[in-house]
Short mmCIF file of C-alpha atoms in Angstrom, two decimals:
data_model
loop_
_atom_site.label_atom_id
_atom_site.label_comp_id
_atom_site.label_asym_id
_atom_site.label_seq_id
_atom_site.Cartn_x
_atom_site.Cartn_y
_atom_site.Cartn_z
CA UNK Z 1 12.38 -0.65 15.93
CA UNK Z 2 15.79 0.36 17.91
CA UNK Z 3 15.58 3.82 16.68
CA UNK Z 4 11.69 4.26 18.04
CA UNK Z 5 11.94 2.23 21.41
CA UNK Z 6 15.25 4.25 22.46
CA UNK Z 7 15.55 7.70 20.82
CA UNK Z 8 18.05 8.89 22.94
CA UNK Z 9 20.77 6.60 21.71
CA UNK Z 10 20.65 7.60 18.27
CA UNK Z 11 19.38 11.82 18.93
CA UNK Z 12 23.03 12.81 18.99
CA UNK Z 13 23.99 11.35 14.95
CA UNK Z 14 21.84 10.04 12.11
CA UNK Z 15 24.88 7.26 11.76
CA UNK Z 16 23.03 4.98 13.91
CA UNK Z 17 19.45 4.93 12.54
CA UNK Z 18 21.45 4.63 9.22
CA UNK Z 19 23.41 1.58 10.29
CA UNK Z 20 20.43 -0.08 11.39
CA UNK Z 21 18.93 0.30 8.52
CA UNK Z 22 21.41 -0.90 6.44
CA UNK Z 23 22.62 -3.91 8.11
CA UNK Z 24 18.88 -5.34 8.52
CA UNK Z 25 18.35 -4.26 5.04
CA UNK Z 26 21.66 -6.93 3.96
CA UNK Z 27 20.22 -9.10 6.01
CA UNK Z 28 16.68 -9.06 4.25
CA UNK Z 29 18.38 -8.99 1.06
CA UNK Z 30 20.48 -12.42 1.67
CA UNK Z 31 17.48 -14.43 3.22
CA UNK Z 32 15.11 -13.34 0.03
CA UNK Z 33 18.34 -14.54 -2.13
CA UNK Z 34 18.73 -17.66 -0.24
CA UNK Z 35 14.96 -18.47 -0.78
CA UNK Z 36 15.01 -17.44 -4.65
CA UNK Z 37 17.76 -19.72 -5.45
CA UNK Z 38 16.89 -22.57 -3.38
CA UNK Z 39 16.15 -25.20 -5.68
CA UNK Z 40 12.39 -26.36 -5.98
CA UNK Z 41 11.14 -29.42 -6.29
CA UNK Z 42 9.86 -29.07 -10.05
CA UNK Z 43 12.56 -27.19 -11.36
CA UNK Z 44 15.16 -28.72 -9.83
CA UNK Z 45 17.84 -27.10 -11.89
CA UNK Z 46 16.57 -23.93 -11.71
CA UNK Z 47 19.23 -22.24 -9.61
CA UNK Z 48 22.69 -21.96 -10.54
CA UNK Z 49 24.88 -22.20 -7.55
CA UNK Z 50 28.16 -20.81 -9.22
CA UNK Z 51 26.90 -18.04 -10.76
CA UNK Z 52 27.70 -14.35 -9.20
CA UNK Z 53 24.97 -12.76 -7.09
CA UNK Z 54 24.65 -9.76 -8.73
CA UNK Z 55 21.33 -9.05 -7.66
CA UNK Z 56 22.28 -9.32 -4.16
CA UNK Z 57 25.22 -6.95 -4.30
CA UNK Z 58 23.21 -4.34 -5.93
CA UNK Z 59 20.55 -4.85 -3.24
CA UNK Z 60 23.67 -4.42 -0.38
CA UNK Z 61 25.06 -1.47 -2.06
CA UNK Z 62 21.98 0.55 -2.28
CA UNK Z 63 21.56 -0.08 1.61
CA UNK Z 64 24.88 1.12 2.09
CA UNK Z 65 24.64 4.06 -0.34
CA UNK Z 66 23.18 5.95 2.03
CA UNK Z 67 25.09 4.52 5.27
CA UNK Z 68 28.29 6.31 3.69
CA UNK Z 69 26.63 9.82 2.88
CA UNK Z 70 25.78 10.43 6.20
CA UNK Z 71 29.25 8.95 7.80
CA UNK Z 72 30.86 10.69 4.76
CA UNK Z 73 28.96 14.34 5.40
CA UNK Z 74 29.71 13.77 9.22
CA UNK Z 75 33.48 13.35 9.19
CA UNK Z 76 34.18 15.11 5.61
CA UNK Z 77 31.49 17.65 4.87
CA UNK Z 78 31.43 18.72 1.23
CA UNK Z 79 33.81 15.73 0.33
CA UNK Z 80 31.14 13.47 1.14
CA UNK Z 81 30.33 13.54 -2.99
CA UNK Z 82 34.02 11.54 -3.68
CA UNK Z 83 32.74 8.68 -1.64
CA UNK Z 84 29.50 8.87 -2.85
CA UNK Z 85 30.91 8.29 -6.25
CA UNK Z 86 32.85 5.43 -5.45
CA UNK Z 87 30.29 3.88 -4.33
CA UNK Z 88 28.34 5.04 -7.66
CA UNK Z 89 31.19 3.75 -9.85
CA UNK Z 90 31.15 0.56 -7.87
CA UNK Z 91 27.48 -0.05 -8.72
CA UNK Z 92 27.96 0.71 -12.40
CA UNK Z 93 30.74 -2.06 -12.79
CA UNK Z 94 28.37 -4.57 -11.08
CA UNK Z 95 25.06 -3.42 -13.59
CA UNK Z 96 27.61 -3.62 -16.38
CA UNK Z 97 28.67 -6.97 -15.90
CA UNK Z 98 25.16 -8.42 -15.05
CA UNK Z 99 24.12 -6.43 -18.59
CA UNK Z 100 26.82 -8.21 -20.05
CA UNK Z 101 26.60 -11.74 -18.53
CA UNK Z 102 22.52 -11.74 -18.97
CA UNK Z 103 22.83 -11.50 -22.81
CA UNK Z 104 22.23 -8.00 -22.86
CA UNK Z 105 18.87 -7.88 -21.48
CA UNK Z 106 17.36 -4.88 -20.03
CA UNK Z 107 17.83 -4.65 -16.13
CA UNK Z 108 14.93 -4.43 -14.05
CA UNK Z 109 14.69 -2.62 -10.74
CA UNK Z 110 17.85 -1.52 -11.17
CA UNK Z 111 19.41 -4.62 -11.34
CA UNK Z 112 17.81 -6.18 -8.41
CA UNK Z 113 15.28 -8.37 -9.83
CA UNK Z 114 16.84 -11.07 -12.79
CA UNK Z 115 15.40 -10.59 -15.78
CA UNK Z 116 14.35 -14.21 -16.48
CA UNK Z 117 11.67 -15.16 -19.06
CA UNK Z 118 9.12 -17.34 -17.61
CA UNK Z 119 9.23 -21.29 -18.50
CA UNK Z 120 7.11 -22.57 -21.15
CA UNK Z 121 6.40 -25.48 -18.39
CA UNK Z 122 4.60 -22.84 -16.60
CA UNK Z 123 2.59 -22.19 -19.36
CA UNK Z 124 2.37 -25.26 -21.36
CA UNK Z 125 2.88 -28.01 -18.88
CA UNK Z 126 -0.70 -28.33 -18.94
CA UNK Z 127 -0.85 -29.46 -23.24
CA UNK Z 128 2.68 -30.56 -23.51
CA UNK Z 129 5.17 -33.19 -21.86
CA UNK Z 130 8.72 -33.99 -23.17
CA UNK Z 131 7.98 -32.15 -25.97
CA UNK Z 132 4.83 -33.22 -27.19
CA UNK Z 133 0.79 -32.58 -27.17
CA UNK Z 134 -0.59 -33.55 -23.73
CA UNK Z 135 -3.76 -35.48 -23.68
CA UNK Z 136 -6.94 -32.97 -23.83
CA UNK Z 137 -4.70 -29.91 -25.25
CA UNK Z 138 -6.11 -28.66 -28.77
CA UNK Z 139 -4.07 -30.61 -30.90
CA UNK Z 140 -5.56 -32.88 -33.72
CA UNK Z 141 -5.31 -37.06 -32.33
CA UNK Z 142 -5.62 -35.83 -28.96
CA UNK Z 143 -8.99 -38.04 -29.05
CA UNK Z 144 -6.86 -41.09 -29.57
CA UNK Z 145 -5.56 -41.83 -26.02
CA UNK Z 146 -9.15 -41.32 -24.84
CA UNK Z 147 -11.45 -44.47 -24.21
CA UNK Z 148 -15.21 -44.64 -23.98
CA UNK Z 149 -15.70 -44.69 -20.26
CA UNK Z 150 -13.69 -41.24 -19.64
CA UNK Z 151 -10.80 -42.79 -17.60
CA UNK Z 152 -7.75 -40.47 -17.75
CA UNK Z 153 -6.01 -40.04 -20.77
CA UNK Z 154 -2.30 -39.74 -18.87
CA UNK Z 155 -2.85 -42.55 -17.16
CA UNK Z 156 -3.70 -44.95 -20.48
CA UNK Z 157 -0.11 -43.11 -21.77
CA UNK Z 158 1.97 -43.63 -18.98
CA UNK Z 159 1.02 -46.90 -19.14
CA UNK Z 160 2.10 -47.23 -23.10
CA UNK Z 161 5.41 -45.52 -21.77
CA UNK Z 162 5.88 -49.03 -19.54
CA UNK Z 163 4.88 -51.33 -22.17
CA UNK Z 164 7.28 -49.79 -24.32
CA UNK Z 165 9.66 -49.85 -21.84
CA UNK Z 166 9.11 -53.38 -21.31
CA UNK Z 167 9.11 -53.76 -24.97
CA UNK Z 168 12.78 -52.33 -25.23
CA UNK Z 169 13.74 -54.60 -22.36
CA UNK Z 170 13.02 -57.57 -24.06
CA UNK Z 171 14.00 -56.69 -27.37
CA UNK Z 172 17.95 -55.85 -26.19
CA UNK Z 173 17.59 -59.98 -25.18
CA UNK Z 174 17.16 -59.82 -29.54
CA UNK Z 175 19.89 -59.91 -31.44
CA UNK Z 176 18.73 -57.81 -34.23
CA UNK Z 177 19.90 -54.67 -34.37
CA UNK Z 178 17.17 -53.16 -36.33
CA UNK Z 179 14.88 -53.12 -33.30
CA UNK Z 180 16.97 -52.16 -30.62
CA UNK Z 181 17.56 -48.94 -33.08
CA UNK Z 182 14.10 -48.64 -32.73
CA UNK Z 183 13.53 -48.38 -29.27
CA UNK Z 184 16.29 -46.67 -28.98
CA UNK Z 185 14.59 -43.70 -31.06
CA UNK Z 186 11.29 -44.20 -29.40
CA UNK Z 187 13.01 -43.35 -26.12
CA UNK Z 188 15.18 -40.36 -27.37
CA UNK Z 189 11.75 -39.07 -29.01
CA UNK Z 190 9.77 -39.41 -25.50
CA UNK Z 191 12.29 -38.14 -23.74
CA UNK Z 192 12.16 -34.33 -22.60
CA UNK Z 193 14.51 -32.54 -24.47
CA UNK Z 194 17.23 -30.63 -23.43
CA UNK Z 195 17.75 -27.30 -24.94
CA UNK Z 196 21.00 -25.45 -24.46
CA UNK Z 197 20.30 -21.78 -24.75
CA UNK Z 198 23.04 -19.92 -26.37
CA UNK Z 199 23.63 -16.23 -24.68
CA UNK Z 200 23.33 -13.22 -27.09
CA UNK Z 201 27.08 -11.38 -27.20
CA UNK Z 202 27.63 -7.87 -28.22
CA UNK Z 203 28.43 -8.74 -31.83
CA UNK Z 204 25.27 -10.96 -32.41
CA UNK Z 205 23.02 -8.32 -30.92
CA UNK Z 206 24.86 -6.24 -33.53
CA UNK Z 207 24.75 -8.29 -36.67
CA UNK Z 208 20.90 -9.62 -36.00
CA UNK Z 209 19.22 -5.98 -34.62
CA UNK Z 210 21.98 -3.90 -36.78
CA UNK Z 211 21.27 -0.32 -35.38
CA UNK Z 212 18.91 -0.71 -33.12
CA UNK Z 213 20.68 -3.15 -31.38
CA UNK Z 214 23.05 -0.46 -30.69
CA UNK Z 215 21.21 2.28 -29.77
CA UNK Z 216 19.11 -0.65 -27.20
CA UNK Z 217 22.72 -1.38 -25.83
CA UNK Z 218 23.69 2.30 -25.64
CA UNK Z 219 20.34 3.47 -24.18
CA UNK Z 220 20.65 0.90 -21.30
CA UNK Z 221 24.30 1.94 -20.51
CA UNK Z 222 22.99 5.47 -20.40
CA UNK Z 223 20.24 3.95 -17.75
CA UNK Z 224 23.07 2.20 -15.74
CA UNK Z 225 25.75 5.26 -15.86
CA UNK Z 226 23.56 8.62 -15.13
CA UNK Z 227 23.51 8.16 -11.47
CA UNK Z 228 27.42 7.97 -11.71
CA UNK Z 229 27.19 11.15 -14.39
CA UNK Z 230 25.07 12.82 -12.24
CA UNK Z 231 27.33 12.31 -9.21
CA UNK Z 232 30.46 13.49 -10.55
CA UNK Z 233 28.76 16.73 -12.10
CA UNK Z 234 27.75 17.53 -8.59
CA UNK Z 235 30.95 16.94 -7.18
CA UNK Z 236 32.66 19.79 -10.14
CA UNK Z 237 29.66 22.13 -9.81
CA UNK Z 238 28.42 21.61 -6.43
CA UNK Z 239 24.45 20.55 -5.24
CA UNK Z 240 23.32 24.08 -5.93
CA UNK Z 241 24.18 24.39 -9.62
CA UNK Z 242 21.85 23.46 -12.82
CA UNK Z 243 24.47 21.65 -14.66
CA UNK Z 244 24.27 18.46 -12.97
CA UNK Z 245 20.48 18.56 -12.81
CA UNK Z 246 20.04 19.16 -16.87
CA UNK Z 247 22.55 17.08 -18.02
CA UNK Z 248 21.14 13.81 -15.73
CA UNK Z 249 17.91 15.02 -17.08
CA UNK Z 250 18.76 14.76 -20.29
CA UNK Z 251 20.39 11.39 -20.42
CA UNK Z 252 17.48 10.17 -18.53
CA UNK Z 253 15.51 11.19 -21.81
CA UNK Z 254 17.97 10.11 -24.31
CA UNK Z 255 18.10 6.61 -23.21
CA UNK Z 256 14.58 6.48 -23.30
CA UNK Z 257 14.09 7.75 -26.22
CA UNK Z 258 16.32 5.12 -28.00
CA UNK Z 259 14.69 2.57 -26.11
CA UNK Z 260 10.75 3.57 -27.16
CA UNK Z 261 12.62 3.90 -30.88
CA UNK Z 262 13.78 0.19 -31.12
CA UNK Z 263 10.54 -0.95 -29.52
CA UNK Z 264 7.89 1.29 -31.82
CA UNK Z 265 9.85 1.59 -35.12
CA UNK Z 266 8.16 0.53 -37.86
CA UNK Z 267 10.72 1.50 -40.51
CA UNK Z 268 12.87 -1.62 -40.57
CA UNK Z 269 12.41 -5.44 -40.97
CA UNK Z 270 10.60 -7.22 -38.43
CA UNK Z 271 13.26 -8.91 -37.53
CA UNK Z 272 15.00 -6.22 -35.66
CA UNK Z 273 12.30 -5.44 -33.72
CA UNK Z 274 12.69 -5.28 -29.65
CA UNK Z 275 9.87 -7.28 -28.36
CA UNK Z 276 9.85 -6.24 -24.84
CA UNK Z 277 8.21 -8.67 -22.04
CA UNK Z 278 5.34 -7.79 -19.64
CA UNK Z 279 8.11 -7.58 -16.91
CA UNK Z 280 10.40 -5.45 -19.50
CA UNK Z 281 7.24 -2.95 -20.21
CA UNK Z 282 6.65 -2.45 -16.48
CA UNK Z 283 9.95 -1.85 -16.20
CA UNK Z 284 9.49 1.17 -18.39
CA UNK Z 285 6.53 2.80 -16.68
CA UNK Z 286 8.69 2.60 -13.71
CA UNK Z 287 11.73 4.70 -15.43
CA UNK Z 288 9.03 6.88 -16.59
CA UNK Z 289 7.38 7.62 -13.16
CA UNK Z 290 11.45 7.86 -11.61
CA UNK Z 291 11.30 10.96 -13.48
CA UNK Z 292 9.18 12.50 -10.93
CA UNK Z 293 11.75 12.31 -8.67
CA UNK Z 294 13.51 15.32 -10.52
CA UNK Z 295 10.81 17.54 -8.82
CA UNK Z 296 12.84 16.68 -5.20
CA UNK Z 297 16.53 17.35 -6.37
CA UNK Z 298 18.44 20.21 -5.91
CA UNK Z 299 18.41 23.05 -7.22
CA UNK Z 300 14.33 22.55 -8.59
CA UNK Z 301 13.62 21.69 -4.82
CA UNK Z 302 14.85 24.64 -3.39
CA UNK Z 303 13.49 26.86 -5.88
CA UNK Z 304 9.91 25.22 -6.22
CA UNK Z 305 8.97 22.16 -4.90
CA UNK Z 306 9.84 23.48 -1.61
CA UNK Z 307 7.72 26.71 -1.31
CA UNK Z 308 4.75 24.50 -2.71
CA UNK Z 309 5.66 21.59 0.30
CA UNK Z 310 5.95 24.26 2.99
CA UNK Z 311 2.69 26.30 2.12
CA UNK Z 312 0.95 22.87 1.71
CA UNK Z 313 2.39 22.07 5.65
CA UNK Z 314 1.10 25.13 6.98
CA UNK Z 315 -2.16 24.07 5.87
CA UNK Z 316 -1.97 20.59 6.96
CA UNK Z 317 0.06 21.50 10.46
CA UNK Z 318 -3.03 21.57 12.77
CA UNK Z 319 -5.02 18.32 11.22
CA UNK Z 320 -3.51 15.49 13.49
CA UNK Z 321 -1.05 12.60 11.88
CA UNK Z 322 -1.44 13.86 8.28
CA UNK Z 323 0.32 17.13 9.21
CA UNK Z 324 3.60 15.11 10.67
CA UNK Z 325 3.38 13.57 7.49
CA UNK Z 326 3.92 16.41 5.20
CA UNK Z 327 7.06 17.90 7.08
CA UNK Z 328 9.57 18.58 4.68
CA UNK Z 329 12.54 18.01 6.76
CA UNK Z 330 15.11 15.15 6.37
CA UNK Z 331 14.19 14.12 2.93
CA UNK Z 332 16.43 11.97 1.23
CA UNK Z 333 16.28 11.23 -2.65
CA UNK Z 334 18.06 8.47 -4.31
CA UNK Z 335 20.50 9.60 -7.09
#
């Protein structure tokens, strides 16, 4: 709001408006993490404290991405593309290492958003408890803990929870063994259980998917290193030349292509089949529509898109509002 309520302290440099930006943008980003990882009341152990925020240094360096092109293109002019892919290479080493440390599961958003499966509390909480049928689920003796005058079935089992309970109270004053072994079991039986879930490495993806494991791994590396590709090309060839524009292009379409192979082969065993999630399937759509974006880079922009944009604002100039919105000036594009 800075930059609108006084324009004439930020007219003279865009490194202002950019700084802004940024730092309420790290500031956003670190209140939504704080809130994400809070622990909740039902899942208490849903947030690990220790673990690296990866999402939250992705978030930061993509609001300061474009903080250090404009300081960069200030003070350094054409050099600008050196720290540009720094700070390219330095967002590839974070994506590779949250690719790595999340089992090898596709990154959404870029990253951004953790790719966590929901809980099957969420969706089962309401037929099972510790591990077994709740009372009215679809499961066969689910009739049993129901009485004549429709009282609530949790209730009557909660309440055979404390007699056995009471039950294993008074048989530790026993000295038979036998039925403290007993209660014993009862309790480990009712009692949730506690999975540990073992994280897929590199040579398990490999041995269990076989090749499409690796072409899944090496399509998501492609994902995570063409904005660094594309970067560097720019920086041999310069903004104006094809090269660059091709070649990201074309690893853009690679990677998916090995990605929609794994996914919609039907010439191997079932077993290495990628089953992607609802999240990992929007995730796709939203690589595919990213594509569009090739249609505002350099050189296509300056050869097409922007004759079609300008004859489009000619049009559109005298119609109030809608022709300040189709200027094409000061567009930026992420990489």
């Amino acid at each position: 709001g800075l930059t609108w309520l006084l324009p004439e302290r930020f007219s003279t440099s865009e490194i202002g408006p950019e700084a802004v930006t940024a730092i309420l943008g790290i500031v956003t980003a670190i209140n939504e993490h704080i809130i994400d990882t809070t622990p909740s009341g039902r899942h208490p152990g849903s947030a690990d404290p220790l673990s690296f925020p990866y999402g939250l240094c992705i978030s930061a360096l993509k609001d300061l991405e474009t903080l250090v092109e404009v300081v960069a293109e200030q003070y350094y002019g054409d050099k600008k593309w050196n720290f540009i892919a720094v700070t390219e290479a330095i967002k590839v080493i974070v994506r590779l290492a949250l690719f790595r440390n999340s089992g090898y599961k596709m990154l959404l958003h870029g990253g951004e958003t953790p790719n966590v499966e929901k809980s099957s509390d969420d969706t089962g909480s309401q037929h099972r408890i510790g591990g077994f049928p709740r009372p009215g689920g679809h499961h066969h003796g689910a009739g049993l803990l129901q009485n004549n005058h429709g009282s609530n079935p949790w209730t009557i089992e909660r309440r055979a929870l404390s007699a056995l309970s009471r039950f294993g109270e008074s048989a530790r004053m026993m000295s038979d063994p036998v039925w403290f072994q007993r209660i014993q079991q009862q309790h480990a039986i009712m009692a949730p259980p506690t999975s540990v879930i073992k994280r897929p490495t590199l040579s398990m993806i490999l041995s269990e998917k076989g090749v499409n494991g690796a072409l899944f791994v090496l399509g998501e590396i492609l994902f995570i290193t063409r904005p660094l590709i594309y970067v560097l090309f720019i920086r041999r060839y310069g903004i104006r030349s094809w090269i660059p524009w091709f070649l990201s292009l074309g690893v853009d379409f690679i990677g998916y292509g090995f990605l929609s192979h794994v996914t919609k082969s039907r010439m191997v065993e079932r077993e290495q089949w990628f089953h992607l999630s609802a999240s990992e399937k929007d995730e796709v759509k939203r690589r595919k529509l990213l594509w569009a974006l090739y249609l505002m880079r350099e050189p296509f922009f300056s050869k097409y898109t922007r004759q079609k944009l300008e004859s489009t604002e000619r049009l559109l100039e005298p119609v109030p509002l809608i022709g300040t919105l189709t200027c094409t000036r000061n567009i930026s594009i992420p990489l």
